[in-house]
Each structure stands twice: as C-alpha cells, then as structure tokens.
Short mmCIF file of C-alpha atoms in Angstrom, two decimals:
data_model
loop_
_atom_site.label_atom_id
_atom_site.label_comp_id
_atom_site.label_asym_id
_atom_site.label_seq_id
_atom_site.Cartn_x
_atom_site.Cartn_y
_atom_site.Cartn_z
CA UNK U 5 22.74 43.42 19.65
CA UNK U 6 26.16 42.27 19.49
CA UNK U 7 26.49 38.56 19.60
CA UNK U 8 30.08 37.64 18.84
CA UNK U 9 32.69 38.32 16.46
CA UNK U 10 34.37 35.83 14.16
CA UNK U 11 37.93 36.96 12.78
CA UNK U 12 39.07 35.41 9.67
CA UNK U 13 41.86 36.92 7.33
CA UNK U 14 40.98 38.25 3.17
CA UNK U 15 40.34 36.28 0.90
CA UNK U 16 39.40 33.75 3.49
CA UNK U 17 36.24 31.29 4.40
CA UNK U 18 35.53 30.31 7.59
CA UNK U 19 33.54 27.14 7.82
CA UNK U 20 31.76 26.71 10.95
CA UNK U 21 30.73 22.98 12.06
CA UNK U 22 27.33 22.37 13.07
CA UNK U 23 26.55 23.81 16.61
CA UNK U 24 24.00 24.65 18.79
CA UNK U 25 24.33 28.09 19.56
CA UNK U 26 21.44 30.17 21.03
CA UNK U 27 20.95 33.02 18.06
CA UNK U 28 18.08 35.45 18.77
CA UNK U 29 17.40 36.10 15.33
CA UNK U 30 16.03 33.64 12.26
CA UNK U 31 18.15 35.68 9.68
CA UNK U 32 22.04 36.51 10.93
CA UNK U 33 23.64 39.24 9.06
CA UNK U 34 27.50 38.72 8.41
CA UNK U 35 29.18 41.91 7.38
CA UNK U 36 32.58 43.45 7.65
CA UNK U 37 33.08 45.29 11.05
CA UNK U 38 34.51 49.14 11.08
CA UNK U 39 37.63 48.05 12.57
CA UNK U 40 38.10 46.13 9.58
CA UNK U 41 41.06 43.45 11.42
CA UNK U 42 38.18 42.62 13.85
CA UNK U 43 36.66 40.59 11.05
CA UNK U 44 32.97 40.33 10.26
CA UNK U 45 30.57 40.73 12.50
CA UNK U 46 28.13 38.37 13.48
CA UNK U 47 24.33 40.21 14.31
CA UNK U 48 20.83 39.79 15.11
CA UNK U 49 17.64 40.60 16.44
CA UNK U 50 16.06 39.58 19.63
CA UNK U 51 13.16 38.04 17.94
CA UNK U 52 13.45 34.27 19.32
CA UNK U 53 15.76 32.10 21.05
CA UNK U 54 16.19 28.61 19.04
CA UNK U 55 19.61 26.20 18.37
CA UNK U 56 21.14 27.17 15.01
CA UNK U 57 23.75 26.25 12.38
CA UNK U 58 26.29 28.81 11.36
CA UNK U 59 27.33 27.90 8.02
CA UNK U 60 29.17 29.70 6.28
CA UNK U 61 30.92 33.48 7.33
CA UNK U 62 32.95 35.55 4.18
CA UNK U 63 34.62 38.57 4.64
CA UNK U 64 34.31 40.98 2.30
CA UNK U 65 37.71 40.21 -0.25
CA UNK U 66 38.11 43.89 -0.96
CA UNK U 67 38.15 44.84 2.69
CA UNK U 68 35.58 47.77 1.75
CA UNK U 69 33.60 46.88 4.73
CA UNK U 70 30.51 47.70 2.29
CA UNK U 71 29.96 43.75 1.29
CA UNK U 72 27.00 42.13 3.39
CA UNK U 73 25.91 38.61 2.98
CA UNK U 74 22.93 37.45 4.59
CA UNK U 75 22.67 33.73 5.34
CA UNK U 76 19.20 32.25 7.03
CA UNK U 77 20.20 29.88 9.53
CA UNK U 78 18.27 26.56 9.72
CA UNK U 79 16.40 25.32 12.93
CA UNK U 80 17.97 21.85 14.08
CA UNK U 81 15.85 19.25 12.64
CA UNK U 82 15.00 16.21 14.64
CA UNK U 83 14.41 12.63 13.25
CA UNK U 84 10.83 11.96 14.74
CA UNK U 85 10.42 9.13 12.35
CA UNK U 86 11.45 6.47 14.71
CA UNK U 87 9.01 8.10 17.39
CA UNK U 88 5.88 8.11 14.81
CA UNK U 89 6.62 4.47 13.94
CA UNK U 90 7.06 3.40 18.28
CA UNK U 91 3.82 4.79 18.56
CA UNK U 92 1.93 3.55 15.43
CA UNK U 93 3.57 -0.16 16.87
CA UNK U 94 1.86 0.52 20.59
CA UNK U 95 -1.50 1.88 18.77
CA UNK U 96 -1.95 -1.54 16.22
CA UNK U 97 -1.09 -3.86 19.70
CA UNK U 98 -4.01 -1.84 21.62
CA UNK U 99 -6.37 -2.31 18.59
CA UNK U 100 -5.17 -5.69 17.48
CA UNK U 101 -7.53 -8.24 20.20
CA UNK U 102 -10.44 -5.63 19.91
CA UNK U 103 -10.52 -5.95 15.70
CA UNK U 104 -9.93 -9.55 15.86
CA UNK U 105 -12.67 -9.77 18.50
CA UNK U 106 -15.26 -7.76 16.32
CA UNK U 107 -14.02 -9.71 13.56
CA UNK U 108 -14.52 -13.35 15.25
CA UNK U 109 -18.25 -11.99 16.38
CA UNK U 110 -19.47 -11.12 13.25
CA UNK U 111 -18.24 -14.23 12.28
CA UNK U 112 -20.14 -16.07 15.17
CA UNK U 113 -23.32 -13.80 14.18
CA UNK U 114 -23.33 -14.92 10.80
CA UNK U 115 -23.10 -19.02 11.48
CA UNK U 116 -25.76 -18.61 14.27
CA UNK U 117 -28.31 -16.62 11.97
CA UNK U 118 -27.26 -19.39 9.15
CA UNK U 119 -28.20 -22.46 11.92
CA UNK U 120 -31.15 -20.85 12.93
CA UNK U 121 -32.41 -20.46 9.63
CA UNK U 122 -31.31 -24.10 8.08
CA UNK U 123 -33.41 -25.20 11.86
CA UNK U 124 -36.53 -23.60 10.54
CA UNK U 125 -36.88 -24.40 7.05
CA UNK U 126 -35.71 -28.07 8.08
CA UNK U 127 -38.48 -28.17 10.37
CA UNK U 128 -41.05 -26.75 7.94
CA UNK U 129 -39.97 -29.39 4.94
CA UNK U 130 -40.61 -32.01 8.20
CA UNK U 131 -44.08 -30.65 8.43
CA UNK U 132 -45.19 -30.18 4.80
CA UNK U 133 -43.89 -34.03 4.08
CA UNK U 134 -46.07 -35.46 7.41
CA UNK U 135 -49.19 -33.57 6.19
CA UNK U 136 -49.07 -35.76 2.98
CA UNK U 137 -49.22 -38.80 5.09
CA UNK U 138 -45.47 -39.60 5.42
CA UNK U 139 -44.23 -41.51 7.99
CA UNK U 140 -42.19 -40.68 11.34
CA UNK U 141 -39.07 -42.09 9.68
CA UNK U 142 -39.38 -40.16 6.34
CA UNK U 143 -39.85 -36.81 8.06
CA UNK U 144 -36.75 -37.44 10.43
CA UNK U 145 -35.28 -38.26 7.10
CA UNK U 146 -36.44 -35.44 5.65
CA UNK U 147 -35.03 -33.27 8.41
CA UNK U 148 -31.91 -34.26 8.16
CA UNK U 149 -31.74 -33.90 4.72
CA UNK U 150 -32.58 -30.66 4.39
CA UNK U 151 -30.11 -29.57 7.37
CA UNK U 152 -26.96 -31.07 5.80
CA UNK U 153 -24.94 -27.71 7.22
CA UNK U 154 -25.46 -28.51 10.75
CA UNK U 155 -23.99 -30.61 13.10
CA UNK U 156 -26.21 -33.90 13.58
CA UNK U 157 -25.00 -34.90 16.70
CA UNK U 158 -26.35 -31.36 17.68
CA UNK U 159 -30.35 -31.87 16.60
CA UNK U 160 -33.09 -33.58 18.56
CA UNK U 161 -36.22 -34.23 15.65
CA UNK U 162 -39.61 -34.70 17.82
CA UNK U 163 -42.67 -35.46 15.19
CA UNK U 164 -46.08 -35.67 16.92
CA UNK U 165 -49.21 -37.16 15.45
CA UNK U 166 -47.55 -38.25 11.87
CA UNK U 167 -50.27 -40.63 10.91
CA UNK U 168 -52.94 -39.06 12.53
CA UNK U 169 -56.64 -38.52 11.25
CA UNK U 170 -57.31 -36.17 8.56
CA UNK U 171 -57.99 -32.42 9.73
CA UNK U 172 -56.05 -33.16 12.49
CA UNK U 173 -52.15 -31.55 12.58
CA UNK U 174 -49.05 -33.03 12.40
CA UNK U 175 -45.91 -31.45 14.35
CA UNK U 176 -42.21 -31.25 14.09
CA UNK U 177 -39.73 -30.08 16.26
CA UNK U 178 -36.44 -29.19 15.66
CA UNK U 179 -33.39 -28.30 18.29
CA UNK U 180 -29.91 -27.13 17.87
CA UNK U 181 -27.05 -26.90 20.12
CA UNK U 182 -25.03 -24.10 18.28
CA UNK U 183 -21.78 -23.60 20.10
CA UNK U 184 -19.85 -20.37 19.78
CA UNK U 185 -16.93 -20.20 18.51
CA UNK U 186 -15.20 -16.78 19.95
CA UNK U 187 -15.42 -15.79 23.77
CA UNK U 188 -18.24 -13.42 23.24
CA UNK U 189 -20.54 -15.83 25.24
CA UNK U 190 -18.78 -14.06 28.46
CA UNK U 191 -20.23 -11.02 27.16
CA UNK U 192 -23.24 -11.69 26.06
CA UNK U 193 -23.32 -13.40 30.01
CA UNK U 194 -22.50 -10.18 31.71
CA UNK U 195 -25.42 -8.28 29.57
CA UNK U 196 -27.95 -11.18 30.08
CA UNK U 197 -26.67 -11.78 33.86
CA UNK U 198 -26.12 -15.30 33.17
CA UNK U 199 -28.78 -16.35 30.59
CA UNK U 200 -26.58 -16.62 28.03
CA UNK U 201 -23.39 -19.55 27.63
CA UNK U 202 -21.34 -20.61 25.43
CA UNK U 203 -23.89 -22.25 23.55
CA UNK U 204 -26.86 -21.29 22.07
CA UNK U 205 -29.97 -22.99 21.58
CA UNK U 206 -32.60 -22.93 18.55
CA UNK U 207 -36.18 -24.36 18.79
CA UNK U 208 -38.15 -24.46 15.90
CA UNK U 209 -41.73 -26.28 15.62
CA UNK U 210 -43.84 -26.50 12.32
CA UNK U 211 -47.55 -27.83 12.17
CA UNK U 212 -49.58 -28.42 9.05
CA UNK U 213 -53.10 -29.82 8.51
CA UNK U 214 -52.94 -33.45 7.42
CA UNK U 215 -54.75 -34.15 4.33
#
C-alpha cells in the first residue's frame, strides 16, 4: 500500500526529524520508484498501526532504480522511569505506619514477655529465701534485687506467713504495672472488647515449705 513519496535529488540524503507518523508496517522499505524523478518510495504492510521514526531515506546514486535499503523503524520509547519511582514513593508511604507498627509491637512483645519473666523468678528467689527462715524485709529485699530491670515504682511485694511454723508455707506475691509503649493497646481493646488498656498487669505468687 502506498503510503507517501519522499523526493530527494542523486547523490542526495534526506534526513527526516523525529515524527510521529502512523506507519502500518514494523519494517519500511525505501527503494527507487519507476518514475525515477518521483524519488524513492516509501512502503509497507498493513500489519499494525504504531508512531514511528523515519530516519534516514537514500536514493539509489546510480539512479538504476534496482538499489533497496531496508531500514526498521523504532517504536517511540517513553521514559516510564519517573512513573515507576511516583509509585514506588506512594507504595513505601502506605507501608511505612504499618512496618513501623509491627516493628514497635514486637518490640512491646518482647519487654512484656522479659517483665513477666524477671516478675516470676523474682517472686520465686522471694519464696526460696522465706522458707529458710528469712525475714519480711530480706525477702522484699530480695525481690527487688533480683528484679533490677523493672520499674520499682511499678511492683507491689506481699509476703504472707514469713516466720511462720515449720511445715507450714510461706508466700510471695509479686505485681507489675507494665505500660505499653506503642498504641497496640487500642487493638488489643477492640479484640478483648475492652479488657485490655494500655497497661498490662503481671501477678506472680510463689509458696515454699518452711523448714
């Protein structure tokens, strides 16, 4: 199918800026017309539609109108770097709160399971020391020393029956207060409908047999 004709005298090059021209073939064929003053001629198939560059057009310099010269015209391509990089920006500030969120949790996980722990074994040291005959004061003491980690100001220390009679049991009991430090208590409040605030509380008690 004829598309157009570009006329350009022997010996000549025609240099064609880039345009967008509708082609309807991938490879244009540039040959030297019958006519021969028409120039070459410009053809294709009807394969696709898509915007081109013409580059570059020779006539044949002997005017034989047997020279062909095939030139593959390239597709238009489009800078989509600046779109890949908008979106990867709009993706990271959607993600951003719900990493930092995940990462503040685990974070609040972690201390909690740490308090709850140090609460335990600070109120089984209590216990062990009161069933050797110590006194209220040394197992408080002893509490607190063991729990040097947490928050004192946080800790009630209840010992029951430290100097009792032999066979009998001493107890200690140990609360924390451990206060969250991300938002997740809102959360966890939803879930629990309510049971659950921003602080948590661990209750441990320990008994032993005195001696």
């Amino acid at each position: 199918m004829l598309l157009s004709r570009l006329r350009v005298s022997p010996r000549w090059v025609l240099w064609v800026s880039p345009l967008r021209v509708l082609w309807a073939a991938s490879p244009v064929l540039c040959s030297q017309s019958p006519d021969g003053p028409q120039g070459p001629l410009v053809v294709g198939s009807r394969a696709l539609v898509a915007p081109l560059f013409v580059s570059l057009a020779r006539q044949d310099p002997e005017g034989s109108g047997k020279g062909i010269h095939v030139f593959r015209l390239k597709p238009l391509k489009r800078d989509n770097k600046r779109g890949e990089r908008g979106q990867g920006l709009v993706e990271f500030v959607l993600v951003l709160p719900i990493f930092l969120l995940l990462v503040f949790s685990i974070m609040d996980f972690g201390m909690g399971f740490h308090a709850w722990l140090t609460v335990t074994n600070s109120a089984r040291e209590g216990a062990r020391l009161g069933a050797v005959r110590g006194t209220q004061a040394q197992i408080v003491q002893k509490v607190q020393d063991t729990s040097t980690s947490l928050d004192k100001s946080k800790m009630t220390i209840t010992v029951t029956n430290a100097q009792g009679s032999p066979g009998g049991s001493v107890v200690v009991d140990v609360k924390y207060d451990y206060s969250l430090i991300t938002p997740l208590d809102k959360i966890l409040g939803i879930v629990s409908g309510g049971k659950v605030g921003p602080t948590l509380k661990f209750d441990s008690k320990a008994d032993m047999r005195l001696e």
